Coordinates of C-alpha atoms in Angstrom, one line a residue:
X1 CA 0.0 0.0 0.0
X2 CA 0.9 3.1 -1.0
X3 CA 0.8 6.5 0.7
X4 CA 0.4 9.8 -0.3
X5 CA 1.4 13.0 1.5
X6 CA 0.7 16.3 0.3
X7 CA 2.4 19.4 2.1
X8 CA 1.6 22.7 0.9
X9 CA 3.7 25.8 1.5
X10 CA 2.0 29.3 1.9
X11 CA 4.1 32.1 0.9
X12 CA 3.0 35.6 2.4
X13 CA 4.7 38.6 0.3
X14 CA 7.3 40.3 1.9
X15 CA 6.6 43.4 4.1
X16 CA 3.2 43.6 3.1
X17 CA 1.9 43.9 6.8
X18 CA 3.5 44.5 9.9
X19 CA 2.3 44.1 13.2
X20 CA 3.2 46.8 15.9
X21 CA 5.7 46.3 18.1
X22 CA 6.6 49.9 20.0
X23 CA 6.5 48.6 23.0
X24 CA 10.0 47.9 25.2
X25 CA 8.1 47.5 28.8
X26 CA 9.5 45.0 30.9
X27 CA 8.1 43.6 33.6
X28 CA 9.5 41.3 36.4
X29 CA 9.4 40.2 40.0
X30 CA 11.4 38.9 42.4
X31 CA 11.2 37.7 46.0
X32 CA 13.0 39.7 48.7
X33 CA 13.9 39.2 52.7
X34 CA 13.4 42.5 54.6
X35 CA 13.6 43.7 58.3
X36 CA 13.9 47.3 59.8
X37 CA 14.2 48.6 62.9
X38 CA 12.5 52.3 61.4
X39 CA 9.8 52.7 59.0
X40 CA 11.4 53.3 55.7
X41 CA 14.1 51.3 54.0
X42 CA 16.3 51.5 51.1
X43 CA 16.9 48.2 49.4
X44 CA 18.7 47.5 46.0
X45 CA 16.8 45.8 43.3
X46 CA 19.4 44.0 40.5
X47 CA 17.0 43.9 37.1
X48 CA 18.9 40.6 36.3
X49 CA 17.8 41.4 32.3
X50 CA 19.7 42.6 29.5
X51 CA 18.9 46.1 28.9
X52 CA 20.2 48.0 25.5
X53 CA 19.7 51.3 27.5
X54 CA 19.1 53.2 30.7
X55 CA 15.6 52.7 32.1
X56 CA 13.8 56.5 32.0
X57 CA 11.1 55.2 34.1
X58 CA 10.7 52.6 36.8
X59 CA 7.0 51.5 38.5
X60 CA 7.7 49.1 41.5
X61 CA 5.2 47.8 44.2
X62 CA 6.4 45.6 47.6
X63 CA 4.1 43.5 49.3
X64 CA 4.3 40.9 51.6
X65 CA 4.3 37.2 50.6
X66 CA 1.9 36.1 52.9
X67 CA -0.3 38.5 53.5
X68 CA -1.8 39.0 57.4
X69 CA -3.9 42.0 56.4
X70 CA -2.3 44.5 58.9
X71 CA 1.1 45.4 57.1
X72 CA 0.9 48.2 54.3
X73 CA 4.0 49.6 52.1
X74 CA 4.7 52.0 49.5
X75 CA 7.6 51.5 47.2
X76 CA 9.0 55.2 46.0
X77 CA 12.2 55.1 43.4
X78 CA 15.0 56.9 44.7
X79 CA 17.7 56.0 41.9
X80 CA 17.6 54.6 38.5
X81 CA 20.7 52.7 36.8
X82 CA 21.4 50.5 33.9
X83 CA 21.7 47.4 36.1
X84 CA 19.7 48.1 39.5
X85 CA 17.5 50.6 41.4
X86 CA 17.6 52.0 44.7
X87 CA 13.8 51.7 46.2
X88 CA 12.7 52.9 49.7
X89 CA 9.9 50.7 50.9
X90 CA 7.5 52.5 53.3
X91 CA 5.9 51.0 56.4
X92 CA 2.0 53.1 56.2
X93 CA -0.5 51.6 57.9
X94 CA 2.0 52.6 61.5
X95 CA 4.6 54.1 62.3
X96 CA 7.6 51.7 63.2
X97 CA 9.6 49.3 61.4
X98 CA 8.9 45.4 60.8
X99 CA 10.9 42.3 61.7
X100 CA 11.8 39.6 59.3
X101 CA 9.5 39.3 56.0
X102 CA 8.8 37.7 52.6
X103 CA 8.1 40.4 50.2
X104 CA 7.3 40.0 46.4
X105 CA 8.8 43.1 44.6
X106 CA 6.8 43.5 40.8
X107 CA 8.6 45.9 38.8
X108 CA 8.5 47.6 35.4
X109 CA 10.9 49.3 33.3
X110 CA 9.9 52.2 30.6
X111 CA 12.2 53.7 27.8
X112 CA 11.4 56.7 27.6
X113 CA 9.2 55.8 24.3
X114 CA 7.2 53.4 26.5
X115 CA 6.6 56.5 29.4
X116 CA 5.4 58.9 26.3
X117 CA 3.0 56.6 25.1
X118 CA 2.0 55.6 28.5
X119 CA 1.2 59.0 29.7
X120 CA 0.0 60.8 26.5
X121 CA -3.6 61.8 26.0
X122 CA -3.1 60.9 22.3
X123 CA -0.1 59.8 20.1
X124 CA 0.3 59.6 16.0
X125 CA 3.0 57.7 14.3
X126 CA 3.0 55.7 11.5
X127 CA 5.8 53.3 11.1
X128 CA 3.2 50.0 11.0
X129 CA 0.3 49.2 8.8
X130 CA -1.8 48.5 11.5
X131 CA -1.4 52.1 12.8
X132 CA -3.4 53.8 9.9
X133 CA -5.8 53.3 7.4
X134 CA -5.5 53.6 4.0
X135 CA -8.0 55.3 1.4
X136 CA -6.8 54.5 -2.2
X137 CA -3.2 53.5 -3.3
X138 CA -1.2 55.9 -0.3
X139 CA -4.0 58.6 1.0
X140 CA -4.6 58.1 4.7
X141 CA -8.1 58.4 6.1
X142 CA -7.4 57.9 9.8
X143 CA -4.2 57.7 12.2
X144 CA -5.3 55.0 15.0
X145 CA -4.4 57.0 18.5
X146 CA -2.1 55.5 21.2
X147 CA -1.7 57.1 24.4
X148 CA -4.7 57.2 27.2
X149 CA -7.0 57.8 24.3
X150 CA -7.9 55.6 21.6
X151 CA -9.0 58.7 19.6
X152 CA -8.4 58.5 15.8
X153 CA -7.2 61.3 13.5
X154 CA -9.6 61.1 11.0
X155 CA -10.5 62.9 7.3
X156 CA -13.3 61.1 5.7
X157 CA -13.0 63.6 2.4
X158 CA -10.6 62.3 -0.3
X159 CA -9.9 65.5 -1.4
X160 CA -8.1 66.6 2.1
X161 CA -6.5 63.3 2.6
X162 CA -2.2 63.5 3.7
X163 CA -1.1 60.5 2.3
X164 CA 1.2 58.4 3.9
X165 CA 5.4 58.5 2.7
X166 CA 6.9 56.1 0.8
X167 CA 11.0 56.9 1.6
X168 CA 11.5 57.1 5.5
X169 CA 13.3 59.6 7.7
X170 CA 15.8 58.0 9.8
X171 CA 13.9 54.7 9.1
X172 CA 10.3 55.8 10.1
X173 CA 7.7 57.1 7.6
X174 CA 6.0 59.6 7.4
X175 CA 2.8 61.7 6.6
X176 CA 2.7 64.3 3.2
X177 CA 1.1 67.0 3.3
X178 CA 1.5 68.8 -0.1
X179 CA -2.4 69.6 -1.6
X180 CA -4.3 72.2 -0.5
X181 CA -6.4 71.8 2.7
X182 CA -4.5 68.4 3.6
X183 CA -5.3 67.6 7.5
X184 CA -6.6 65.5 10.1
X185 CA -9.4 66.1 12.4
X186 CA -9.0 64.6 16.3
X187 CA -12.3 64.5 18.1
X188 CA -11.0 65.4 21.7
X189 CA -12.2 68.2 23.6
X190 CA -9.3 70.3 24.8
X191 CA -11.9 72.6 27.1
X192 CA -10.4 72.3 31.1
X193 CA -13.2 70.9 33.4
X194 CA -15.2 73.2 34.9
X195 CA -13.0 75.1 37.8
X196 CA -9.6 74.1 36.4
X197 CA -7.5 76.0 33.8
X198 CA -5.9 75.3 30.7
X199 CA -2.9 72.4 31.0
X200 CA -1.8 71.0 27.7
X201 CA 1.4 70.3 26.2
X202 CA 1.9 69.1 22.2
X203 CA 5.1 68.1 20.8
X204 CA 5.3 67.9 16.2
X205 CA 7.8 66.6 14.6
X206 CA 7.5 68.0 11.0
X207 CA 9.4 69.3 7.7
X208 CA 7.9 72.5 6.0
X209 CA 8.7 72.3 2.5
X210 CA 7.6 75.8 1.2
X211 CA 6.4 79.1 3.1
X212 CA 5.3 82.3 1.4
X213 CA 7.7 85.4 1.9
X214 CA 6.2 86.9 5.7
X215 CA 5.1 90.4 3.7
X216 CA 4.0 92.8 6.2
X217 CA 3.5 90.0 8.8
X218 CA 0.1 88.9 6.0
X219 CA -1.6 85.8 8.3
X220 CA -2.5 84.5 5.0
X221 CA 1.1 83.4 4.4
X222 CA 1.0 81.7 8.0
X223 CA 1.6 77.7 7.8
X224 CA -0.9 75.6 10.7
X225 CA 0.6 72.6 12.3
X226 CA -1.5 71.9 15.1
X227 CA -5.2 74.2 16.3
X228 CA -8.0 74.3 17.8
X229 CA -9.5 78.2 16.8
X230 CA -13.5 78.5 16.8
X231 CA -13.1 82.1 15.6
X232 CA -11.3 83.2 19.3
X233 CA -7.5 83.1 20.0
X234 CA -7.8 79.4 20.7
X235 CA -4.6 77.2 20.9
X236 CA -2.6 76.9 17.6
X237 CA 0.8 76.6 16.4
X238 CA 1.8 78.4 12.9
X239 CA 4.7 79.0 11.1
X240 CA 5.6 82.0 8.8
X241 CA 9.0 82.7 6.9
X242 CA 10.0 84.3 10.0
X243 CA 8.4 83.3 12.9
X244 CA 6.8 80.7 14.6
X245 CA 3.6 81.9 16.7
X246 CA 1.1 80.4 19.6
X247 CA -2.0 81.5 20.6
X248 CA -3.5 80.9 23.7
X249 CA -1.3 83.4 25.9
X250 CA -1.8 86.7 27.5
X251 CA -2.1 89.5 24.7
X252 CA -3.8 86.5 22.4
X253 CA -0.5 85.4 20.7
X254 CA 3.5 85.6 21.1
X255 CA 5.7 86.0 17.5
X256 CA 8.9 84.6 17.9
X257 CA 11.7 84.9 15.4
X258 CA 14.5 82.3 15.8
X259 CA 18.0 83.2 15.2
X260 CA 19.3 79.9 16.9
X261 CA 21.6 77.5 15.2
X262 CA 19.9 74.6 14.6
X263 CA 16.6 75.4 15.9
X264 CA 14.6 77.3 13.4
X265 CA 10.7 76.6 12.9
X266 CA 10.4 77.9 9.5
X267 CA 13.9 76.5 8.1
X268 CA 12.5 74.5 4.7
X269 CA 13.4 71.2 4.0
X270 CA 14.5 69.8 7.5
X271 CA 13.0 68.3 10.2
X272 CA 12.4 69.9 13.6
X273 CA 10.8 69.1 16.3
X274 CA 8.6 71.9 18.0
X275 CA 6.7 71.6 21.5
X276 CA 4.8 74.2 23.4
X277 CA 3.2 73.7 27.2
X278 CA 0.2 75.8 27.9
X279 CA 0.0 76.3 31.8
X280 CA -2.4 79.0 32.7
X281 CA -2.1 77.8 36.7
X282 CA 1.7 78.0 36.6
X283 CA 1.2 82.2 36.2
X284 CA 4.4 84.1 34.5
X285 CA 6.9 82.2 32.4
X286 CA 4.9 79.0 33.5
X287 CA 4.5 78.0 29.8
X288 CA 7.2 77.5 26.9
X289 CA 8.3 77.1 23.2
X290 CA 11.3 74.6 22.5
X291 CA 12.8 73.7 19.1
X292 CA 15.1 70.9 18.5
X293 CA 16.3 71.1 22.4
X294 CA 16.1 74.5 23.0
X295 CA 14.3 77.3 24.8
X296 CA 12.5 79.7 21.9
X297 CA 10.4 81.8 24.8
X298 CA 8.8 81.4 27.6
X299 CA 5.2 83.2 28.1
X300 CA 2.1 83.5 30.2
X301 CA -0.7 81.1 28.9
X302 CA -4.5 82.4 29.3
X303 CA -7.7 80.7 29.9
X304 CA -8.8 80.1 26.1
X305 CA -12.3 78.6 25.3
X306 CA -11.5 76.1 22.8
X307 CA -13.2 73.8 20.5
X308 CA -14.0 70.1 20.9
X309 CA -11.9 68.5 18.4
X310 CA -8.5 69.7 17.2
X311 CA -6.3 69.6 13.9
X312 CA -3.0 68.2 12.9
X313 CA -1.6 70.4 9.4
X314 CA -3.7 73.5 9.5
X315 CA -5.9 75.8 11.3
X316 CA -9.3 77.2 10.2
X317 CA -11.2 79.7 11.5
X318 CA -14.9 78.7 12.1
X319 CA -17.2 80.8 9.6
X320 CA -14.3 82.0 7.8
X321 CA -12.7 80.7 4.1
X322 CA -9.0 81.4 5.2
X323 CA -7.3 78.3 5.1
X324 CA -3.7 77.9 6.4
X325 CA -2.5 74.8 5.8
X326 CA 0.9 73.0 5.8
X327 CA 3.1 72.5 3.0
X328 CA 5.5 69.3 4.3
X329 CA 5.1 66.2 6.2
X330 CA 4.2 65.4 9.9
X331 CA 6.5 62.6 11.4
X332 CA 5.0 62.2 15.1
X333 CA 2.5 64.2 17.0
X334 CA 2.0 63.7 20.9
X335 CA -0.2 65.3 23.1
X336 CA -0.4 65.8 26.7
X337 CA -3.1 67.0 29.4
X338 CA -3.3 67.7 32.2
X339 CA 0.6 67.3 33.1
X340 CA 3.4 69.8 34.0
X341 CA 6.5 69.7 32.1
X342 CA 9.5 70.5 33.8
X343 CA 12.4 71.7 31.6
X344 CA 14.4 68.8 32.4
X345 CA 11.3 66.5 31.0
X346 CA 11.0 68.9 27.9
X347 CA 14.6 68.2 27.0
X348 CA 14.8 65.0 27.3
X349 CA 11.9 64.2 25.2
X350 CA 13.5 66.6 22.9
X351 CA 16.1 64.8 22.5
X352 CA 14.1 61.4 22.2
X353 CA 12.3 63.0 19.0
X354 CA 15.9 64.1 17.8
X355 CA 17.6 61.1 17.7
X356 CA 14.5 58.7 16.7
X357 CA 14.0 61.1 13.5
X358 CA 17.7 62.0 12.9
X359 CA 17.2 65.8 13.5
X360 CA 20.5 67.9 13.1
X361 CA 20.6 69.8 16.6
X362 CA 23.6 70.7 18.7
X363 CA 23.7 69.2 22.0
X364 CA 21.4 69.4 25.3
X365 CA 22.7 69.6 28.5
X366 CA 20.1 67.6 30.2

């Protein structure tokens, strides 16, 4: 008797999907002996994994193996290095220390890509299939959100649709934004809850490839990277030939003209990266423009009533046919609420966004 056996072979095409794989978390545990005669402790905790770079963020909790239900502990982390962590375990349910005890230490170790996604409100990149959707051969119709919010970026209307890059910057693409009107639409309301104030914080990196000579300082010749502007002095970012300005501060907008090296707005045909914190609570010189690592101004931001949905590449004004859109291509786009930056956070994710897109900048003391 003869048998038969048929094996068939699927091939898949090369690189015609790829899942997403951004995130670097790891996560671990180990078990720990403690005593102390007081009720905090420092104790050393040895990752015992191959890292390829220092942790920017560690979460760690310390609880007790066998629980009796009477002994409570916080876990604060004092020092981060590439191969351990310093952690002070707290006694909090009383004040003294604890004898001998089996503790189960959970940790979990953030780049500082996995932090940004993990505390953004909403995130767009596109270096995966599965983070966009595509309308015809390249034309994107929506940007899936990562962050806290699952928002999309949308544009339903083929006509205004970036479409997504073929070549890639520093080996990430890209969206293109070169026909008129090109932009995406985020359905998040950016109005503080009732009693607070205004607390957001938006980092672009972007390429302008053509801006109108600034003539007489003509808003029609302004560029829109990121607004909300229901026909007030919302929150926005534009670019002109020579200046970059924001809305949303006392006097209703700042106008800043950059003579840095290496950190110019409007320069054509490189990538920056631009980010602006709007802190209306923080008071004078609470809020802040940075470009490719560096300070541009600092200003006072003001209680702006704003729209509920915001735009990446342009900025209308409700009821009005001026259109000022951008001419170039959005890399990333990250936005933040509710959060204060520190200029030592600012910098650093700077300098993330510079070396991930392969900005030219000179360096950041951090």
């Amino acid at each position: 008797m003869f048998w038969l056996f048929v094996v068939v072979v699927l091939l898949w095409p090369a690189e015609t999907f790829q899942l997403k794989e951004y995130s670097t978390i790891k996560r671990g545990f180990v078990e720990m002996n403690f005593h102390s005669t007081t009720r905090k402790l420092s104790v050393k905790l040895d990752y015992k994994i191959c890292l390829d770079s220092m942790p920017y963020y560690i979460e760690a909790t310390a609880n007790p193996k066998y629980i009796t239900g009477v002994e409570k502990f916080n876990v604060t982390v004092i020092q981060i290095n590439f191969y351990n962590a310093v952690l002070e375990l707290e006694r909090i349910d009383q004040d003294s220390g604890w004898g001998e005890m089996l503790f189960i230490v959970q940790w979990a170790i953030y780049h500082i890509s996995d932090y940004i996604t993990s505390t953004a409100t909403v995130q767009y990149r596109v270096d995966y299939d599965t983070d966009v959707k595509i309308s015809g051969t390249s034309s994107v119709s929506a940007v899936y959100g990562e962050g806290l919010s699952p928002l999309p970026a949308l544009q339903n209307n083929s006509l205004f649709q970036p479409r997504l890059s073929q070549e890639r910057q520093n080996g990430h693409r890209f969206l293109v934004f070169d026909k008129t009107s090109n932009k995406l639409i985020t359905n998040l309301d950016l109005n503080p809850k009732n009693g607070e104030n205004d607390l957001v914080t938006v980092f672009i990196v972007y390429r302008v490839d053509n801006l109108k000579e600034n003539i007489k300082n003509d808003a029609s010749n302004w560029q829109g990277l990121f607004g909300t502007h229901n026909s007030g002095w919302d929150k926005f970012i534009v670019l002109a030939s020579d200046r970059i300005v924001v809305s949303g501060t006392v006097g209703y907008n700042i106008q800043i003209t950059s003579n840095l090296t290496n950190a110019n707005p409007s320069a054509l045909h490189v990538w920056n990266v631009v980010s602006v914190q709007w802190n209306v609570d923080g008071g004078v010189d609470a809020s802040s423009v940075w470009c490719n690592g560096k300070l541009l101004q600092r200003f006072q931001a003001e209680l702006s009533p704003s729209d509920t949905k915001f735009a990446i590449g342009v900025i209308t004004r409700r009821n009005s046919p001026l259109v000022r859109d951008l001419h170039g291509a959005v890399g990333e786009f990250v936005l933040f609420k509710d959060i204060v930056m520190t200029d030592y956070e600012m910098k650093k994710y700077q300098f993330y966004f510079i070396e991930k897109w392969g900005i030219t900048a000179d360096p950041i003391p951090v």
